[in-house]
C-alpha atoms as an extended CHARMM CRD file, in Angstrom:
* protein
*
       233  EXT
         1         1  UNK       CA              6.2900000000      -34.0940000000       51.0620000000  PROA      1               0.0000000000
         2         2  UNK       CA              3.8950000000      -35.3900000000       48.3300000000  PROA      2               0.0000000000
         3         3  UNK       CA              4.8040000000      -38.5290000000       46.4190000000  PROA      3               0.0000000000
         4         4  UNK       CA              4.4180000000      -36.7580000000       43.2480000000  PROA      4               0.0000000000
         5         5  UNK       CA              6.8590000000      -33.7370000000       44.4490000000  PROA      5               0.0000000000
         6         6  UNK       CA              9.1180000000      -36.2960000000       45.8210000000  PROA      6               0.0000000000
         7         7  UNK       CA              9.0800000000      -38.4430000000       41.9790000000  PROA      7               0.0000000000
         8         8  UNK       CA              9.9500000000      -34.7900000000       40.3060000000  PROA      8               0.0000000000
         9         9  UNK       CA             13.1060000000      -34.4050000000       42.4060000000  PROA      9               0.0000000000
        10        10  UNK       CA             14.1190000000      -37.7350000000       41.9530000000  PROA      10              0.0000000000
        11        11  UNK       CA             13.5570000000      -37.7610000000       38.1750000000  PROA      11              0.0000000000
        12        12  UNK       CA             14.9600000000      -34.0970000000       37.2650000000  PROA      12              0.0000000000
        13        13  UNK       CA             17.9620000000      -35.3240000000       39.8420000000  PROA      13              0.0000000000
        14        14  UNK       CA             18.4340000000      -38.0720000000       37.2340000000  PROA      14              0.0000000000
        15        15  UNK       CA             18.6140000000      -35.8870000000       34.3530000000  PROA      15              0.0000000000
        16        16  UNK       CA             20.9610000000      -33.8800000000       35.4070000000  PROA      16              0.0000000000
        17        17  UNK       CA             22.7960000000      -35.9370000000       36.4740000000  PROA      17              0.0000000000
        18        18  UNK       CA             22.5300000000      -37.5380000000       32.7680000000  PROA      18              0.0000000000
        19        19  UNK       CA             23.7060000000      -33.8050000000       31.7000000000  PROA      19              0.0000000000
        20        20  UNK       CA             26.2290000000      -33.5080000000       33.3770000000  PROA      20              0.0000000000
        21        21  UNK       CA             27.7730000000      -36.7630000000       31.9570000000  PROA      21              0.0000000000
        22        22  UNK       CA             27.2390000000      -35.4960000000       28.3760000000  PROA      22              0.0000000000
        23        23  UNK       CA             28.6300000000      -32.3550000000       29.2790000000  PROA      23              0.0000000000
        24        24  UNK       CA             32.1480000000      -34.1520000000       30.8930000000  PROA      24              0.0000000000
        25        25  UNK       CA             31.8650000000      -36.3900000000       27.4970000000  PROA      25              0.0000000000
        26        26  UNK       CA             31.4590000000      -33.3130000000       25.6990000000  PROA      26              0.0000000000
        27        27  UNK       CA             34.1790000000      -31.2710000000       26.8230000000  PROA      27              0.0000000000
        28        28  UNK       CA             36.6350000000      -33.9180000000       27.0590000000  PROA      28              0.0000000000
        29        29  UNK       CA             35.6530000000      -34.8100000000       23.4520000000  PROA      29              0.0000000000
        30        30  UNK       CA             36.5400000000      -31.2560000000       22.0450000000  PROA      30              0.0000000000
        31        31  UNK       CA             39.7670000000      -31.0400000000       24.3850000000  PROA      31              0.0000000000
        32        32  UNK       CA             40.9460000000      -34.0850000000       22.1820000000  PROA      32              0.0000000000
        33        33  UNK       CA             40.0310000000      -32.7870000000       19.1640000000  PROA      33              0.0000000000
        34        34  UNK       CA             41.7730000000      -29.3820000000       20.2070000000  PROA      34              0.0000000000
        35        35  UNK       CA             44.9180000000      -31.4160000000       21.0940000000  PROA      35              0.0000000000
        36        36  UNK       CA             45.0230000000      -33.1260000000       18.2530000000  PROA      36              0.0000000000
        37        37  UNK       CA             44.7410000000      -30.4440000000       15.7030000000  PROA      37              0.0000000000
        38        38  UNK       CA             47.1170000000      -28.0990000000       17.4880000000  PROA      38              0.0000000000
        39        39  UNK       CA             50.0450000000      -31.1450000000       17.5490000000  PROA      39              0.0000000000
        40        40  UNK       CA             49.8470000000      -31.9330000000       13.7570000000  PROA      40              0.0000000000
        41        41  UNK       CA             49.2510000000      -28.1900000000       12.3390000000  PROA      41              0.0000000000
        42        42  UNK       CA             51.2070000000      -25.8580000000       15.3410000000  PROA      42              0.0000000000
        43        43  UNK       CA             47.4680000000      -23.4990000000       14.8960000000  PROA      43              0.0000000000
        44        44  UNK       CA             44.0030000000      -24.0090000000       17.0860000000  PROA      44              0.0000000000
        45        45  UNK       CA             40.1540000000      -24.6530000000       15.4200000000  PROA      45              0.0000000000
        46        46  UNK       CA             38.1130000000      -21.6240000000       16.2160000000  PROA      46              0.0000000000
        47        47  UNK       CA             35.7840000000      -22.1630000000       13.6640000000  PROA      47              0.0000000000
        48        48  UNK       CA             31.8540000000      -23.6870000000       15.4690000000  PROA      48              0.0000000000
        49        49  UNK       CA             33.9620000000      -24.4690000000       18.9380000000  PROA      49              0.0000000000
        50        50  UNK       CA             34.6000000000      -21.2790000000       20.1720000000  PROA      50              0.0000000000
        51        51  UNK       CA             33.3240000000      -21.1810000000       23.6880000000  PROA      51              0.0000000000
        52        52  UNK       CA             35.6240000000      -24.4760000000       24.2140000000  PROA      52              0.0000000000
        53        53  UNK       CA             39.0200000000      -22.3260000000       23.0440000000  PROA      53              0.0000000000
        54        54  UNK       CA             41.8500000000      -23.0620000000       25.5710000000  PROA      54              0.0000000000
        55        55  UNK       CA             40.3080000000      -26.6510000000       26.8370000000  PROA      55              0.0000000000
        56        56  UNK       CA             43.5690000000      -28.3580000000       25.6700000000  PROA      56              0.0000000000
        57        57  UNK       CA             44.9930000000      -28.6630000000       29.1020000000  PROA      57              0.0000000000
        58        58  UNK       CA             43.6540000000      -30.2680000000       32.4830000000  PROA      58              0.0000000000
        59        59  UNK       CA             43.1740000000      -27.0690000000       34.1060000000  PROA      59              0.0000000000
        60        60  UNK       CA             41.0290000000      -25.4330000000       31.6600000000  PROA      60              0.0000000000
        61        61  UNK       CA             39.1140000000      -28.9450000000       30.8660000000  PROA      61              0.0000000000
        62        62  UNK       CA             37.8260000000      -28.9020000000       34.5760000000  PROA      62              0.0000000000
        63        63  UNK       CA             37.3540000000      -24.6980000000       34.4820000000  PROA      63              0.0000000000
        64        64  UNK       CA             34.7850000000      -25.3200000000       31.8740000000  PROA      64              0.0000000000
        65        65  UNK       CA             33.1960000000      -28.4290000000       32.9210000000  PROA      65              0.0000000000
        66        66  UNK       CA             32.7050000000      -26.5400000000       35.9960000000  PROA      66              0.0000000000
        67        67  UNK       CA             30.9470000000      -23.9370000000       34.4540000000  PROA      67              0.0000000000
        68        68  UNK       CA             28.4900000000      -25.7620000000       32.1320000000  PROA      68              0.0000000000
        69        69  UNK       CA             27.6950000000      -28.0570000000       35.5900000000  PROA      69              0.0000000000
        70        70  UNK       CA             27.0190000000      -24.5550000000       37.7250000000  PROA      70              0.0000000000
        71        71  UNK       CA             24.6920000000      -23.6810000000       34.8230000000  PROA      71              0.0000000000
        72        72  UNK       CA             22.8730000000      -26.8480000000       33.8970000000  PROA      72              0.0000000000
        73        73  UNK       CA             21.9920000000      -26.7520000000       38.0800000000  PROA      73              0.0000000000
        74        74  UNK       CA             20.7480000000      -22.9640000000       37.8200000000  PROA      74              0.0000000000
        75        75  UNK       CA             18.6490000000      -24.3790000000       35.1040000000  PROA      75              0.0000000000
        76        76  UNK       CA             17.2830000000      -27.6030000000       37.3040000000  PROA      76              0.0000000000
        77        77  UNK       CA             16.4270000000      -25.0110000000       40.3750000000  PROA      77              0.0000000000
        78        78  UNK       CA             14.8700000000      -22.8260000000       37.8610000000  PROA      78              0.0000000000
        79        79  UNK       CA             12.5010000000      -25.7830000000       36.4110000000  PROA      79              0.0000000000
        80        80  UNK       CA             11.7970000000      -27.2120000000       40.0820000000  PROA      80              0.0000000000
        81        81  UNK       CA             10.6230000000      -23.9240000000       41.1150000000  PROA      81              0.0000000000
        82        82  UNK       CA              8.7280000000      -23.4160000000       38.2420000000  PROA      82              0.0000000000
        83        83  UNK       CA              6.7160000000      -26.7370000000       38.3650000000  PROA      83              0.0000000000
        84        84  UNK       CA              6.5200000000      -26.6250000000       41.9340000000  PROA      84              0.0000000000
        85        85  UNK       CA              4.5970000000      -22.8780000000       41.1910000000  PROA      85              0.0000000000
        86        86  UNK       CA              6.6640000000      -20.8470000000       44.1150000000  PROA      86              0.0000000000
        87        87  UNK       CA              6.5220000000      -17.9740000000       41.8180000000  PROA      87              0.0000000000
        88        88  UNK       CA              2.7070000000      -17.4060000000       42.0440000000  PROA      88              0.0000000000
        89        89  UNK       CA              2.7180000000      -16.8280000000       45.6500000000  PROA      89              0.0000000000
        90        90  UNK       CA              6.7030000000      -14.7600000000       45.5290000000  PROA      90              0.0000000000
        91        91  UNK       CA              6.1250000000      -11.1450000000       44.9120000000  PROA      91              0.0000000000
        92        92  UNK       CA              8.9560000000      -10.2200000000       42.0000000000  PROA      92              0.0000000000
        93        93  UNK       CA             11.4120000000       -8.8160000000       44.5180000000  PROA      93              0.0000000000
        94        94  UNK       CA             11.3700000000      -12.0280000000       45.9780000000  PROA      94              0.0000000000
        95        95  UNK       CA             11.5150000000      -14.1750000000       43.2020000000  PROA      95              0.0000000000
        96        96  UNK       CA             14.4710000000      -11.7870000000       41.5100000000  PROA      96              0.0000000000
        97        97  UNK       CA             16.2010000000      -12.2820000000       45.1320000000  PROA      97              0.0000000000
        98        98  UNK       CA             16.2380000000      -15.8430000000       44.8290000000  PROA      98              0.0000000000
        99        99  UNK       CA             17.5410000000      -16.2600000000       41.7560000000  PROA      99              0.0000000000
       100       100  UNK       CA             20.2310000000      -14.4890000000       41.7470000000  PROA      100             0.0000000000
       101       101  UNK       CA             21.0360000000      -16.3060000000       45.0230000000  PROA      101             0.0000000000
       102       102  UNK       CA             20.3720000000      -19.1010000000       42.9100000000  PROA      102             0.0000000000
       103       103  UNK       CA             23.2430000000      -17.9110000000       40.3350000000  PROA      103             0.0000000000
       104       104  UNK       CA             25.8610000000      -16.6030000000       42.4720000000  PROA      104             0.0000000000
       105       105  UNK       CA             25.7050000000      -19.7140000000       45.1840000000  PROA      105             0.0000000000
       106       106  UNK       CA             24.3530000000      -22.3590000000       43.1150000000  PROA      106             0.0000000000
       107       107  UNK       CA             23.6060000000      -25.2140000000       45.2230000000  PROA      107             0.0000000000
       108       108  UNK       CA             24.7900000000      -28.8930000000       43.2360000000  PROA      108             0.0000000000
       109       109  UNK       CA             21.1900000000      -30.2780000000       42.2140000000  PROA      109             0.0000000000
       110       110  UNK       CA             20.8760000000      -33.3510000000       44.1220000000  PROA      110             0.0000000000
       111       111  UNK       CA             17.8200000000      -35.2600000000       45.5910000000  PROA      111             0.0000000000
       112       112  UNK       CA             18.5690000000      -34.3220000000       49.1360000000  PROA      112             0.0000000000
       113       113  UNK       CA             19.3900000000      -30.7500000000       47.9870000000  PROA      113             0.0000000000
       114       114  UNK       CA             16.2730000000      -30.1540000000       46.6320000000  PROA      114             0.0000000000
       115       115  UNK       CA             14.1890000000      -31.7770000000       48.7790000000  PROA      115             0.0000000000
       116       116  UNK       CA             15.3570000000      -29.2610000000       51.8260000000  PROA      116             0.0000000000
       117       117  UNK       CA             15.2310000000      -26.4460000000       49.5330000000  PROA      117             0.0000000000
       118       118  UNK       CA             11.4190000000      -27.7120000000       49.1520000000  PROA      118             0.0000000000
       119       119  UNK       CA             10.9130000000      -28.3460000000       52.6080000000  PROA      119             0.0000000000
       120       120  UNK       CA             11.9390000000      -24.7080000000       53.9550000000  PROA      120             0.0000000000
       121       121  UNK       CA              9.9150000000      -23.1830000000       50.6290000000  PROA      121             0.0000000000
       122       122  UNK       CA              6.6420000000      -25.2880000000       51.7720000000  PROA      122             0.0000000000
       123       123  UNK       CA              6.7120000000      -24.2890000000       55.1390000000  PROA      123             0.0000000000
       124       124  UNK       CA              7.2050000000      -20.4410000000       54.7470000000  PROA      124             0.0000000000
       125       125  UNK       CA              4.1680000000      -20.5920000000       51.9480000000  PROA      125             0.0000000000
       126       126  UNK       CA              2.0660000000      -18.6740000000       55.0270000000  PROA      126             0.0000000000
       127       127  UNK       CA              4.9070000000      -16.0040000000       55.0170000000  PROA      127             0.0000000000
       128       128  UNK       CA              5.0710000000      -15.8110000000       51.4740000000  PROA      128             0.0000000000
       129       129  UNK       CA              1.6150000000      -14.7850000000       50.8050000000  PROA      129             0.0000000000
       130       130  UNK       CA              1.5290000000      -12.1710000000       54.2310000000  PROA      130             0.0000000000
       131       131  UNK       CA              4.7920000000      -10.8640000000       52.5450000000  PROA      131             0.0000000000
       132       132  UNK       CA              3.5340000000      -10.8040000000       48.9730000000  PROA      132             0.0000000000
       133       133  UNK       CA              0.3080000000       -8.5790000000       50.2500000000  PROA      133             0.0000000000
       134       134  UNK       CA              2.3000000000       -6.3560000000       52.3210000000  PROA      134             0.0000000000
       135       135  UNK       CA              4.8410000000       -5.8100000000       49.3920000000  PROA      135             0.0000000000
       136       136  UNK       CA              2.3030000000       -4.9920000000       47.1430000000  PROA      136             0.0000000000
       137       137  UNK       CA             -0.1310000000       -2.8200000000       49.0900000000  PROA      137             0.0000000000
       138       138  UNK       CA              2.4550000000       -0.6510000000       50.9530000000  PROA      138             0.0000000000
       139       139  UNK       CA              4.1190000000        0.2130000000       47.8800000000  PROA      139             0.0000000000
       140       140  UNK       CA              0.7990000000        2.4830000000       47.1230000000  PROA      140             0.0000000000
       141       141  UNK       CA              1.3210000000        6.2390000000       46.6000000000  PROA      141             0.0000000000
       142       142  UNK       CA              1.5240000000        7.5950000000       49.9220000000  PROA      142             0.0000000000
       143       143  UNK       CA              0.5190000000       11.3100000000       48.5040000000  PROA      143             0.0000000000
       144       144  UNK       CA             -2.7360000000       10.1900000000       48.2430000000  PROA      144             0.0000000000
       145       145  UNK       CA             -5.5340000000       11.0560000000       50.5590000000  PROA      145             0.0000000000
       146       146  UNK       CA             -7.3920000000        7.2960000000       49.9320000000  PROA      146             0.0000000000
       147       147  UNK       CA             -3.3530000000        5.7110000000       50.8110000000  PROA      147             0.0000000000
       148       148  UNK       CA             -2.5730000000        7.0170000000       54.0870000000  PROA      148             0.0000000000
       149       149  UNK       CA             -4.0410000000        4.6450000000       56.2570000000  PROA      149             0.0000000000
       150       150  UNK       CA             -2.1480000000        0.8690000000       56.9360000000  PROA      150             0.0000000000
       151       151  UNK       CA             -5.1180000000       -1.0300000000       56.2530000000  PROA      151             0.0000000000
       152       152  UNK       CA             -6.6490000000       -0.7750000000       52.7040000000  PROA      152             0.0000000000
       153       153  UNK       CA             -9.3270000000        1.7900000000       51.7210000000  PROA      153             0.0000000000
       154       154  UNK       CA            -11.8110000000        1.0840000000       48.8020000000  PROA      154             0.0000000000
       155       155  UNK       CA             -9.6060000000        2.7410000000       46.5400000000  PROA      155             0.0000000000
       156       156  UNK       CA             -5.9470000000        2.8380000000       46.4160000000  PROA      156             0.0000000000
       157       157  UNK       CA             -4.0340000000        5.1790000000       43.9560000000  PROA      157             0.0000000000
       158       158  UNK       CA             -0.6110000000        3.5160000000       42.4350000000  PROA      158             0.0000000000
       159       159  UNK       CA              2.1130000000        6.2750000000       41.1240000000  PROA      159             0.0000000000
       160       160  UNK       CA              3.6920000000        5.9080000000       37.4750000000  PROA      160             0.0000000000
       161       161  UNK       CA              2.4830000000        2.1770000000       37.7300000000  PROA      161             0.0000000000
       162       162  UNK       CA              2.5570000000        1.7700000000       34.2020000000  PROA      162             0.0000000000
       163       163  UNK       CA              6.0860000000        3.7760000000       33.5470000000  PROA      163             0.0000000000
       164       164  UNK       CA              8.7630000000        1.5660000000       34.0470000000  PROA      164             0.0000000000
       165       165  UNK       CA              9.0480000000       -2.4600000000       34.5680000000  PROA      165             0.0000000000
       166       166  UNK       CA              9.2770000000       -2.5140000000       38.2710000000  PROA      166             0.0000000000
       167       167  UNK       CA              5.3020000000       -1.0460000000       38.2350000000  PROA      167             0.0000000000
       168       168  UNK       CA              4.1260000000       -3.1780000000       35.5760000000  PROA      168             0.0000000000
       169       169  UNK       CA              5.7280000000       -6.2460000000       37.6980000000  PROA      169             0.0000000000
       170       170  UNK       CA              4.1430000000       -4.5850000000       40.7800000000  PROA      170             0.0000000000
       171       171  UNK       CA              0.7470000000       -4.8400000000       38.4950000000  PROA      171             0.0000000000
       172       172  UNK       CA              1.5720000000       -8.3100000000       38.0660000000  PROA      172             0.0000000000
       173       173  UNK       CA              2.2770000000       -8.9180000000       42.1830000000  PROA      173             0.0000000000
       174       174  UNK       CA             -0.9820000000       -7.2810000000       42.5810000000  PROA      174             0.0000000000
       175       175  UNK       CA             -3.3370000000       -9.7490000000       40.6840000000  PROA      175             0.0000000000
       176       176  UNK       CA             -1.0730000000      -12.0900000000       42.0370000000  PROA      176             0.0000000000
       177       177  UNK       CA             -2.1400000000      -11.5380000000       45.2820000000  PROA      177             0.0000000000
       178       178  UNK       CA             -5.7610000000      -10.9390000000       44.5480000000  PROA      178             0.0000000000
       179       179  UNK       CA             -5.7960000000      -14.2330000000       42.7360000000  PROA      179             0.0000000000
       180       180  UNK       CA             -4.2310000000      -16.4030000000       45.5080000000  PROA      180             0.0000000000
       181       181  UNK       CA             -7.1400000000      -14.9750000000       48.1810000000  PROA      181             0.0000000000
       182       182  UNK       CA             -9.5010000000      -15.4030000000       45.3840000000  PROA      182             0.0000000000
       183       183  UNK       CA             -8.7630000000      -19.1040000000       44.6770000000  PROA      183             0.0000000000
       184       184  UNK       CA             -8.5320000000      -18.1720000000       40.8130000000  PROA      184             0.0000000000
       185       185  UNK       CA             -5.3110000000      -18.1920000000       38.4830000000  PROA      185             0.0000000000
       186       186  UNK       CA             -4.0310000000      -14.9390000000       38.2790000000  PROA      186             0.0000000000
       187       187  UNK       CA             -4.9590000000      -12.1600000000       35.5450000000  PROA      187             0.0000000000
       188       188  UNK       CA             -2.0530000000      -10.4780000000       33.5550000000  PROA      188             0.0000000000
       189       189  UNK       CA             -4.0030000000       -7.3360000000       32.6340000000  PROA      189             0.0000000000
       190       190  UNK       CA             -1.4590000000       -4.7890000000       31.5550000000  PROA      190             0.0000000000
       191       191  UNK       CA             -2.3220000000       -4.7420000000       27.8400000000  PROA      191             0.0000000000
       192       192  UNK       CA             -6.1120000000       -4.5480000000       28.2460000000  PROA      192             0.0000000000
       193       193  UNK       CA             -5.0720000000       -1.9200000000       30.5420000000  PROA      193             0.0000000000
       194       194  UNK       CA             -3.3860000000       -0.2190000000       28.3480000000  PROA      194             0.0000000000
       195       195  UNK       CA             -5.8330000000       -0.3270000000       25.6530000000  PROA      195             0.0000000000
       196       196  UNK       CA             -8.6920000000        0.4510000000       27.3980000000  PROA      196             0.0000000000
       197       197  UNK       CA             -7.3680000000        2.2880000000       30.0080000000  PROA      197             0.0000000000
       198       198  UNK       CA            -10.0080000000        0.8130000000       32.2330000000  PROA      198             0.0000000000
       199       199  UNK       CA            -11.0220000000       -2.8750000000       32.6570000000  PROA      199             0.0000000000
       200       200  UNK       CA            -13.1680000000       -4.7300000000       35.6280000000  PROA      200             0.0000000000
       201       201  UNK       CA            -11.7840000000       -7.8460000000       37.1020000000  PROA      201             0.0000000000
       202       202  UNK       CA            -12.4870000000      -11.3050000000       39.3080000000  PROA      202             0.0000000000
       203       203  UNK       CA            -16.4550000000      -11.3060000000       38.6730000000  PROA      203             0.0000000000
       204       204  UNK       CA            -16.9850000000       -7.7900000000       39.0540000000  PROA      204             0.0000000000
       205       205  UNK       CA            -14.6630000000       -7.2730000000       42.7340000000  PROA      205             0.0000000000
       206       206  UNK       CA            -11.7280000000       -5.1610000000       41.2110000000  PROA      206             0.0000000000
       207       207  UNK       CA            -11.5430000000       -2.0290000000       38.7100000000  PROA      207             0.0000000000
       208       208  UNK       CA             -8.4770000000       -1.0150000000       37.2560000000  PROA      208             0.0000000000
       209       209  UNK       CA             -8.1180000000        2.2920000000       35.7950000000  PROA      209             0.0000000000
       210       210  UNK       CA             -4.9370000000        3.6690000000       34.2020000000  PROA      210             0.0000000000
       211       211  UNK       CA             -4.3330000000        7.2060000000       33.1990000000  PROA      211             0.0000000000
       212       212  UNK       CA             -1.7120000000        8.7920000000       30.7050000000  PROA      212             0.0000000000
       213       213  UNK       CA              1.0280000000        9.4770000000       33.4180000000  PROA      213             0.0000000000
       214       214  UNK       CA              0.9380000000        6.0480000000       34.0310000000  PROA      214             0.0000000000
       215       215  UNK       CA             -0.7090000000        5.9830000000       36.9670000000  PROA      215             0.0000000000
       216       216  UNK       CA             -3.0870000000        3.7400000000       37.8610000000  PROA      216             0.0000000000
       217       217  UNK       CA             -6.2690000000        3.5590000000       40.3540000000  PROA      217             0.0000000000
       218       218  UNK       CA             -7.0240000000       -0.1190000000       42.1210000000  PROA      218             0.0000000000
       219       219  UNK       CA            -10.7360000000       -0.0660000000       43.4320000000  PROA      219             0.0000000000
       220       220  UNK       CA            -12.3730000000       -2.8930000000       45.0800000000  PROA      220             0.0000000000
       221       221  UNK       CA            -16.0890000000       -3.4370000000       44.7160000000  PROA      221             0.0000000000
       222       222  UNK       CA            -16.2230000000       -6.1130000000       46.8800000000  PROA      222             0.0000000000
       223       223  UNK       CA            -16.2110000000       -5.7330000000       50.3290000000  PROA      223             0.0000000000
       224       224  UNK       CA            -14.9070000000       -9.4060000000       51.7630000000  PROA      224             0.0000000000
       225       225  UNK       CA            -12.2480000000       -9.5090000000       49.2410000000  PROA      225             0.0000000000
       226       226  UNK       CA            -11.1420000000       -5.7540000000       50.8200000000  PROA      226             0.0000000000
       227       227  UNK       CA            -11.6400000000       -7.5820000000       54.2260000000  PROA      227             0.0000000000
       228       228  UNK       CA             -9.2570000000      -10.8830000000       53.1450000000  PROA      228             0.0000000000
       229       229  UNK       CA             -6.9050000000       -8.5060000000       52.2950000000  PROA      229             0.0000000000
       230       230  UNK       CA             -7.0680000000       -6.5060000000       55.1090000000  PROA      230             0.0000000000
       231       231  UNK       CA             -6.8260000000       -9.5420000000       57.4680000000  PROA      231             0.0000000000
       232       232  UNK       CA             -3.3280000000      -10.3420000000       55.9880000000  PROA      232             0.0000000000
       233       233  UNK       CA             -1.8870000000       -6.6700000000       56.3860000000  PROA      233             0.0000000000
């Protein structure tokens, strides 16, 4: 693993770490003040400290210190992944997938917990990309004359693309993939396309046209980029 991927775990392992002291000062802070003010006055403060209602015993202290550490290490994962750009090479199925893995089993984020989550992410970056072509290009229309065959035609026809979020992120997984074989950061197109109904792409390779049902037409103009993409389906 890089040195610079290796000082990122170690320093966002650090502060969280330094979170999740604040967050145990925190809470045990506002469990005194809770105690406190419900001995003298018999009545509990609502008022500003509402999510920390009820932290007045040990039991409750510990339920919510538990739950501010589970989410301050969703939020570490989330950064780590983000820096470390996993998402540009995950189709959005994938990516959903693992984070909500991420939520419901949240790993504690420590140095050797992230670097082995790194490790097995690094070396299925080969599968990634074969998974985030097939993903994309099989989900093509299959009604369509120009879609029936497994490998890619010069035209591919996408149904209601640009009807619900699931095909505008599958417009998004495309130029995803596009952009990785291209070597080129990716193009979020879905408002030109939407303007202008039709817009041309990556030097001149790829026209996108879209079409009031909201489907939308991929056609490559470029030959080797057709072939790249072939060669990973």
């Amino acid at each position: 693993m890089k040195l610079e991927v290796r000082h990122t775990i170690l320093s966002l392992a650090k502060e969280r770490d330094l979170a999740i002291t604040k967050a145990t000062i925190a809470v045990e802070a506002i469990s005194d003040l809770m105690f406190t003010v419900k001995t003298a006055t018999d009545r509990s403060v609502h008022s500003e400290v509402s999510c920390f209602v009820g932290v007045e015993n040990d039991k409750s202290k510990l339920h919510k210190i538990h739950s501010i550490v589970r989410e301050v290490d969703v939020l570490f994962w989330q950064k780590l992944i983000k820096i470390c750009q996993f998402k540009e090479i995950m189709h959005s199925k994938k990516y959903d997938q693992l984070e909500t893995e991420l939520y419901n089993s949240t790993p504690e984020f420590t140095v050797d917990n992230a670097t082995a989550t790194l490790t097995q992410l690094i070396s299925e970056l080969p599968d990634l990309l074969t998974e985030l072509v097939k993903n994309t290009f099989t989900c093509r229309s299959k009604c369509h004359k120009s879609n029936g065959n497994m490998k890619l035609d010069k035209k591919q026809v996408y149904k209601s693309l640009l009807s619900s979020s699931h095909g505008e992120n599958l417009l998004i997984d495309i130029t995803r993939a596009i952009s990785i074989l291209e070597g080129v950061s990716n193009e979020y197109i879905l408002q030109e396309l939407t303007a202008k109904r039709e817009v041309t792409k990556y030097n001149g390779k790829v026209k996108f046209k879209s079409f009031l049902n909201g489907n939308v037409h991929v056609t490559f103009l470029d030959e080797d980029l057709l072939n790249k993409l072939n060669d990973v389906l």
